């Protein structure tokens, strides 16, 4: 298993019939990786010559598009949960177009290119910085090789 491919994710294998709504299934097709958050599961009855099948539909979290696929009832699938890191925004490097952040779990500074951050949380953070400059901004971040998600943006005033 290529560790860099799954950075920021905790992987597990589970039989198809154990998959539940909102589970995130990892599908690999060569170099292409899909992270499908299951929204609906339909089970077909076993036929004369085969086992039952499961039809999964959901959202590919990498592309944000609808995706569906079918698997046999005894197939082992990879599922993942995301590692959520509480972070503090330390600075904005305008020259490099990056946020400089502090990971509160590892106690390490790191940078995020602004182009990788989804538009909605980026706009919210920038608005907070523009309207109240003397405030600390904290958020929860999920960072995988495929996307970055920022949630739970909160502020603490220095005064």
Coordinates of N, CA and C in Angstrom, one line a residue:
X1 N 0.9 -1.2 0.0 CA 0.0 0.0 0.0 C 0.9 1.2 0.0
X2 N 0.6 2.2 -0.9 CA 1.4 3.4 -1.0 C 0.9 4.4 0.0
X3 N 1.8 4.6 1.1 CA 1.4 5.4 2.2 C 1.0 6.9 1.8
X4 N 1.8 7.4 0.9 CA 1.6 8.8 0.5 C 0.2 9.0 -0.1
X5 N -0.3 7.9 -0.8 CA -1.6 8.0 -1.4 C -2.7 8.2 -0.4
X6 N -2.5 7.7 0.8 CA -3.5 7.7 1.9 C -3.2 8.6 3.0
X7 N -2.3 9.6 2.8 CA -2.0 10.5 3.8 C -3.2 11.3 4.3
X8 N -3.4 11.4 5.6 CA -4.6 12.1 6.1 C -5.8 11.2 6.2
X9 N -5.7 9.9 5.9 CA -6.8 9.0 6.0 C -6.5 7.8 6.8
X10 N -7.5 7.3 7.6 CA -7.3 6.0 8.3 C -8.1 5.0 7.5
X11 N -7.3 4.0 7.0 CA -7.9 3.0 6.1 C -8.4 1.7 6.8
X12 N -9.4 1.1 6.3 CA -9.9 -0.2 6.8 C -10.6 -1.0 5.7
X13 N -10.6 -2.3 5.8 CA -11.3 -3.1 4.9 C -12.6 -3.6 5.5
X14 N -13.6 -3.7 4.7 CA -14.9 -4.2 5.2 C -15.6 -4.9 4.1
X15 N -16.4 -5.9 4.4 CA -17.2 -6.6 3.4 C -18.3 -5.7 2.9
X16 N -18.7 -5.8 1.7 CA -19.7 -5.0 1.1 C -21.0 -4.9 1.9
X17 N -21.4 -6.0 2.4 CA -22.7 -6.0 3.2 C -22.6 -5.2 4.5
X18 N -21.4 -4.8 4.9 CA -21.2 -4.0 6.1 C -21.1 -2.5 5.9
X19 N -21.2 -2.1 4.6 CA -21.1 -0.7 4.3 C -22.4 0.0 4.7
X20 N -22.3 1.2 5.3 CA -23.4 2.0 5.8 C -23.5 3.3 5.1
X21 N -24.6 4.0 5.1 CA -24.8 5.3 4.6 C -23.7 6.2 5.2
X22 N -23.2 7.1 4.5 CA -22.1 8.1 4.9 C -20.7 7.5 5.0
X23 N -20.6 6.2 4.9 CA -19.2 5.6 4.8 C -18.5 6.2 3.6
X24 N -17.2 6.3 3.6 CA -16.4 6.7 2.5 C -15.6 5.6 1.9
X25 N -16.0 5.2 0.7 CA -15.4 4.0 0.1 C -14.2 4.5 -0.8
X26 N -13.1 3.9 -0.8 CA -11.9 4.2 -1.6 C -11.9 3.3 -2.8
X27 N -12.0 3.8 -4.0 CA -12.0 3.0 -5.2 C -10.7 3.4 -6.0
X28 N -9.9 2.4 -6.4 CA -8.7 2.7 -7.2 C -8.9 2.1 -8.6
X29 N -8.5 2.9 -9.5 CA -8.5 2.5 -10.9 C -7.2 2.9 -11.5
X30 N -6.1 2.2 -11.3 CA -4.8 2.6 -11.6 C -4.3 3.7 -10.8
X31 N -3.9 4.8 -11.4 CA -3.5 6.0 -10.6 C -4.7 6.9 -10.1
X32 N -5.9 6.6 -10.7 CA -7.1 7.3 -10.4 C -7.7 6.8 -9.1
X33 N -7.9 7.7 -8.1 CA -8.5 7.3 -6.8 C -9.8 8.1 -6.7
X34 N -10.9 7.4 -6.3 CA -12.2 8.0 -6.0 C -12.5 7.8 -4.5
X35 N -13.0 8.8 -3.9 CA -13.4 8.7 -2.5 C -14.9 9.0 -2.5
X36 N -15.7 7.9 -2.5 CA -17.1 8.0 -2.6 C -17.8 8.0 -1.3
X37 N -18.5 9.1 -0.9 CA -19.3 9.1 0.3 C -20.7 8.5 -0.1
X38 N -21.0 7.4 0.5 CA -22.2 6.6 0.2 C -23.5 7.4 0.7
X39 N -24.4 7.6 -0.2 CA -25.7 8.3 0.1 C -26.8 7.3 0.0
X40 N -26.7 6.3 -0.9 CA -27.8 5.3 -1.0 C -27.2 3.9 -1.3
X41 N -27.9 2.9 -0.7 CA -27.4 1.5 -1.0 C -28.7 0.7 -1.3
X42 N -28.6 0.0 -2.5 CA -29.7 -0.8 -2.9 C -29.2 -2.2 -3.0
X43 N -29.9 -3.2 -2.5 CA -29.5 -4.6 -2.6 C -30.4 -5.4 -3.6
X44 N -29.7 -6.1 -4.5 CA -30.5 -6.9 -5.4 C -30.5 -8.4 -4.8
X45 N -31.5 -9.1 -5.1 CA -31.6 -10.5 -4.6 C -30.7 -11.4 -5.4
X46 N -30.3 -12.5 -4.8 CA -29.4 -13.4 -5.6 C -30.2 -14.0 -6.7
X47 N -29.5 -14.1 -7.8 CA -30.1 -14.7 -9.0 C -29.9 -16.2 -9.1
X48 N -30.4 -16.8 -10.1 CA -30.2 -18.3 -10.3 C -28.8 -18.7 -10.3
X49 N -27.9 -17.9 -10.8 CA -26.5 -18.3 -11.0 C -25.5 -17.3 -10.2
X50 N -26.0 -16.5 -9.4 CA -25.1 -15.6 -8.7 C -25.5 -15.1 -7.4
X51 N -24.6 -14.5 -6.7 CA -24.8 -13.9 -5.4 C -25.5 -12.6 -5.5
X52 N -26.0 -12.1 -4.3 CA -26.7 -10.8 -4.3 C -25.6 -9.7 -4.6
X53 N -26.1 -8.6 -5.1 CA -25.2 -7.5 -5.4 C -25.7 -6.2 -4.7
X54 N -24.8 -5.3 -4.5 CA -25.1 -4.1 -3.9 C -24.8 -2.9 -4.9
X55 N -25.8 -2.0 -5.0 CA -25.6 -0.9 -5.9 C -25.5 0.3 -5.0
X56 N -24.3 0.9 -5.0 CA -24.0 2.1 -4.2 C -24.0 3.4 -5.0
X57 N -24.6 4.4 -4.5 CA -24.5 5.7 -5.1 C -24.2 6.8 -4.1
X58 N -23.5 7.8 -4.5 CA -23.0 8.8 -3.6 C -22.2 9.9 -4.4
X59 N -21.5 10.6 -3.6 CA -20.7 11.7 -4.2 C -19.2 11.4 -4.1
X60 N -18.5 11.6 -5.3 CA -17.1 11.4 -5.3 C -16.5 12.7 -4.7
X61 N -15.9 12.6 -3.5 CA -15.4 13.8 -2.8 C -14.3 14.5 -3.5
X62 N -13.6 13.8 -4.4 CA -12.5 14.4 -5.2 C -13.0 15.4 -6.2
X63 N -14.0 14.9 -7.0 CA -14.6 15.7 -8.1 C -15.9 16.4 -7.8
X64 N -16.5 16.0 -6.6 CA -17.8 16.6 -6.2 C -18.9 16.2 -7.1
X65 N -18.8 15.1 -7.9 CA -19.8 14.6 -8.8 C -20.4 13.4 -8.3
X66 N -21.7 13.1 -8.8 CA -22.4 11.9 -8.4 C -21.7 10.7 -9.0
X67 N -21.7 9.6 -8.3 CA -21.0 8.4 -8.7 C -21.8 7.2 -8.2
X68 N -21.9 6.2 -9.1 CA -22.5 4.9 -8.6 C -21.7 3.7 -9.2
X69 N -21.8 2.6 -8.4 CA -21.1 1.4 -8.8 C -21.8 0.2 -8.1
X70 N -21.5 -1.0 -8.6 CA -22.1 -2.2 -8.1 C -21.0 -3.1 -7.7
X71 N -21.2 -3.8 -6.5 CA -20.2 -4.8 -6.1 C -21.0 -6.0 -5.5
X72 N -20.3 -7.2 -5.6 CA -20.9 -8.4 -5.0 C -21.0 -8.3 -3.5
X73 N -21.9 -9.1 -2.9 CA -22.1 -9.0 -1.4 C -20.9 -9.4 -0.6
X74 N -20.0 -10.2 -1.1 CA -18.9 -10.7 -0.3 C -17.6 -10.0 -0.6
X75 N -17.6 -9.0 -1.5 CA -16.4 -8.2 -1.9 C -15.9 -7.4 -0.7
X76 N -14.6 -7.4 -0.5 CA -13.9 -6.6 0.5 C -13.6 -5.2 -0.1
X77 N -14.1 -4.2 0.5 CA -13.9 -2.8 0.0 C -13.1 -2.0 1.0
X78 N -12.3 -1.1 0.5 CA -11.6 -0.2 1.4 C -12.5 1.0 1.8
X79 N -12.5 1.3 3.1 CA -13.2 2.5 3.5 C -12.2 3.3 4.3
X80 N -12.5 4.6 4.4 CA -11.6 5.5 5.1 C -12.3 6.5 6.0
X81 N -11.7 6.9 7.0 CA -12.1 8.1 7.8 C -11.0 9.1 7.7
X82 N -11.4 10.3 7.8 CA -10.4 11.4 7.6 C -9.8 11.8 9.0
X83 N -8.5 12.1 9.0 CA -7.9 12.7 10.1 C -8.2 14.2 10.2
X84 N -8.8 14.6 11.3 CA -9.2 16.0 11.4 C -8.2 16.7 12.4
X85 N -7.6 17.7 11.9 CA -6.5 18.4 12.7 C -7.0 19.8 13.1
X86 N -7.0 20.1 14.4 CA -7.3 21.5 14.8 C -6.1 22.4 14.5
X87 N -6.4 23.5 13.8 CA -5.3 24.4 13.3 C -5.5 25.8 13.7
X88 N -4.4 26.6 13.8 CA -4.5 28.0 14.1 C -3.8 28.7 12.9
X89 N -4.5 29.7 12.4 CA -3.9 30.5 11.3 C -2.9 31.5 11.9
X90 N -1.6 31.3 11.5 CA -0.5 32.1 12.0 C -0.3 33.4 11.2
X91 N -0.3 33.3 9.9 CA 0.1 34.4 9.0 C -0.4 34.1 7.6
X92 N -0.4 35.1 6.8 CA -0.6 34.9 5.4 C 0.6 35.5 4.6
X93 N 1.2 34.6 3.8 CA 2.3 35.0 3.0 C 1.8 35.4 1.7
X94 N 1.7 36.7 1.5 CA 1.1 37.3 0.3 C 2.0 37.0 -1.0
X95 N 3.3 37.0 -0.8 CA 4.3 36.7 -1.9 C 4.1 35.3 -2.4
X96 N 3.9 34.3 -1.5 CA 3.8 32.9 -2.0 C 2.3 32.5 -2.1
X97 N 1.4 33.4 -1.7 CA 0.0 33.1 -1.8 C -0.3 31.9 -1.0
X98 N 0.1 31.9 0.3 CA -0.1 30.8 1.2 C -0.6 31.2 2.6
X99 N -1.3 30.4 3.3 CA -1.6 30.5 4.7 C -0.5 29.8 5.4
X100 N 0.1 30.4 6.5 CA 1.0 29.7 7.4 C 0.1 29.3 8.6
X101 N 0.1 28.1 8.9 CA -0.8 27.5 10.0 C 0.0 26.8 11.0
X102 N -0.6 26.5 12.2 CA 0.0 25.8 13.3 C -0.9 24.6 13.6
X103 N -0.4 23.4 13.5 CA -1.2 22.2 13.8 C -1.2 22.0 15.3
X104 N -2.3 22.1 16.0 CA -2.3 22.0 17.4 C -2.1 20.6 18.0
X105 N -2.1 19.6 17.1 CA -1.9 18.2 17.6 C -0.4 17.9 17.5
X106 N 0.2 18.2 16.4 CA 1.7 17.9 16.2 C 2.6 19.1 16.6
X107 N 2.0 20.2 16.9 CA 2.8 21.4 17.3 C 3.8 21.9 16.2
X108 N 3.4 21.7 15.0 CA 4.2 22.1 13.9 C 3.6 23.1 13.0
X109 N 4.4 24.0 12.5 CA 3.9 25.0 11.5 C 3.9 24.3 10.1
X110 N 3.0 24.7 9.2 CA 3.0 24.2 7.9 C 2.3 25.3 7.0
X111 N 2.4 25.2 5.7 CA 1.8 26.1 4.8 C 0.8 25.4 3.9
X112 N -0.2 26.2 3.5 CA -1.2 25.7 2.5 C -1.3 26.7 1.4
X113 N -1.2 26.3 0.2 CA -1.4 27.1 -1.0 C -2.8 27.5 -1.0
X114 N -3.1 28.8 -1.2 CA -4.5 29.3 -1.2 C -5.3 28.6 -2.2
X115 N -4.7 28.3 -3.4 CA -5.5 27.7 -4.5 C -6.0 26.3 -4.1
X116 N -5.5 25.6 -3.1 CA -6.0 24.3 -2.7 C -7.2 24.4 -1.7
X117 N -7.4 25.6 -1.1 CA -8.5 25.7 -0.2 C -9.8 26.0 -0.9
X118 N -10.9 25.3 -0.5 CA -12.1 25.5 -1.1 C -12.6 27.0 -1.0
X119 N -13.3 27.5 -2.0 CA -13.6 28.9 -2.1 C -14.4 29.4 -0.8
X120 N -15.4 28.6 -0.4 CA -16.2 29.1 0.7 C -15.5 29.4 2.0
X121 N -14.7 28.4 2.6 CA -14.0 28.6 3.8 C -12.9 29.7 3.6
X122 N -12.3 29.7 2.4 CA -11.2 30.7 2.1 C -11.8 32.1 2.2
X123 N -13.0 32.3 1.6 CA -13.6 33.6 1.6 C -14.0 34.0 3.1
X124 N -14.5 33.1 3.8 CA -14.9 33.3 5.2 C -13.6 33.7 6.1
X125 N -12.5 33.0 5.9 CA -11.3 33.4 6.6 C -10.8 34.7 6.2
X126 N -10.8 35.0 4.9 CA -10.3 36.3 4.4 C -11.2 37.4 4.9
X127 N -12.5 37.2 5.0 CA -13.4 38.3 5.5 C -13.1 38.5 6.9
X128 N -12.9 37.5 7.7 CA -12.6 37.7 9.2 C -11.3 38.5 9.3
X129 N -10.3 38.2 8.5 CA -9.0 38.9 8.6 C -9.2 40.3 8.2
X130 N -10.0 40.6 7.2 CA -10.2 42.0 6.7 C -11.0 42.8 7.7
X131 N -12.0 42.2 8.3 CA -12.9 43.0 9.2 C -12.4 43.1 10.6
X132 N -11.7 42.1 11.1 CA -11.2 42.1 12.5 C -9.7 41.6 12.5
X133 N -8.8 42.5 12.2 CA -7.4 42.1 12.1 C -6.8 41.6 13.4
X134 N -7.2 42.0 14.6 CA -6.6 41.5 15.8 C -7.4 40.4 16.4
X135 N -7.5 39.3 15.6 CA -8.3 38.2 16.1 C -7.5 36.9 15.7
X136 N -7.6 35.9 16.5 CA -7.0 34.6 16.1 C -8.1 33.8 15.4
X137 N -7.7 33.0 14.4 CA -8.6 32.2 13.6 C -8.2 30.8 13.8
X138 N -9.1 30.0 14.3 CA -8.9 28.5 14.4 C -9.9 27.8 13.5
X139 N -9.5 26.6 13.0 CA -10.4 25.8 12.2 C -9.9 24.3 12.3
X140 N -10.8 23.5 11.8 CA -10.5 22.1 11.7 C -10.2 21.8 10.2
X141 N -9.1 21.1 10.0 CA -8.7 20.8 8.6 C -8.6 19.3 8.3
X142 N -9.1 18.9 7.2 CA -8.8 17.5 6.7 C -7.9 17.8 5.4
X143 N -6.7 17.2 5.4 CA -5.9 17.3 4.2 C -5.5 15.9 3.7
X144 N -5.9 15.7 2.5 CA -5.5 14.4 1.8 C -4.8 14.8 0.6
X145 N -4.2 13.8 -0.1 CA -3.5 14.1 -1.4 C -4.5 14.6 -2.5
X146 N -5.8 14.4 -2.2 CA -6.9 14.6 -3.2 C -7.7 15.9 -3.0
X147 N -7.8 16.4 -1.8 CA -8.5 17.6 -1.5 C -8.2 18.1 -0.1
X148 N -8.6 19.3 0.2 CA -8.5 19.9 1.5 C -9.9 20.4 1.9
X149 N -10.2 20.1 3.1 CA -11.5 20.6 3.6 C -11.3 21.4 4.9
X150 N -11.9 22.5 5.1 CA -11.8 23.3 6.3 C -13.2 23.6 6.8
X151 N -13.3 23.2 8.1 CA -14.6 23.4 8.8 C -14.4 24.0 10.1
X152 N -15.5 24.3 10.8 CA -15.5 24.8 12.2 C -14.6 26.0 12.4
X153 N -14.8 27.0 11.6 CA -13.9 28.2 11.7 C -14.5 29.0 12.9
X154 N -13.6 29.3 13.8 CA -13.9 30.1 15.0 C -12.9 31.2 15.2
X155 N -13.2 32.2 16.0 CA -12.3 33.3 16.2 C -12.2 33.5 17.7
X156 N -11.0 34.0 18.2 CA -10.8 34.5 19.5 C -10.1 35.8 19.5
X157 N -10.7 36.8 20.2 CA -10.2 38.1 20.2 C -9.0 38.2 21.1
X158 N -8.0 39.0 20.7 CA -6.8 39.2 21.6 C -7.0 40.1 22.7
X159 N -8.0 41.0 22.6 CA -8.2 42.1 23.6 C -9.0 41.6 24.7

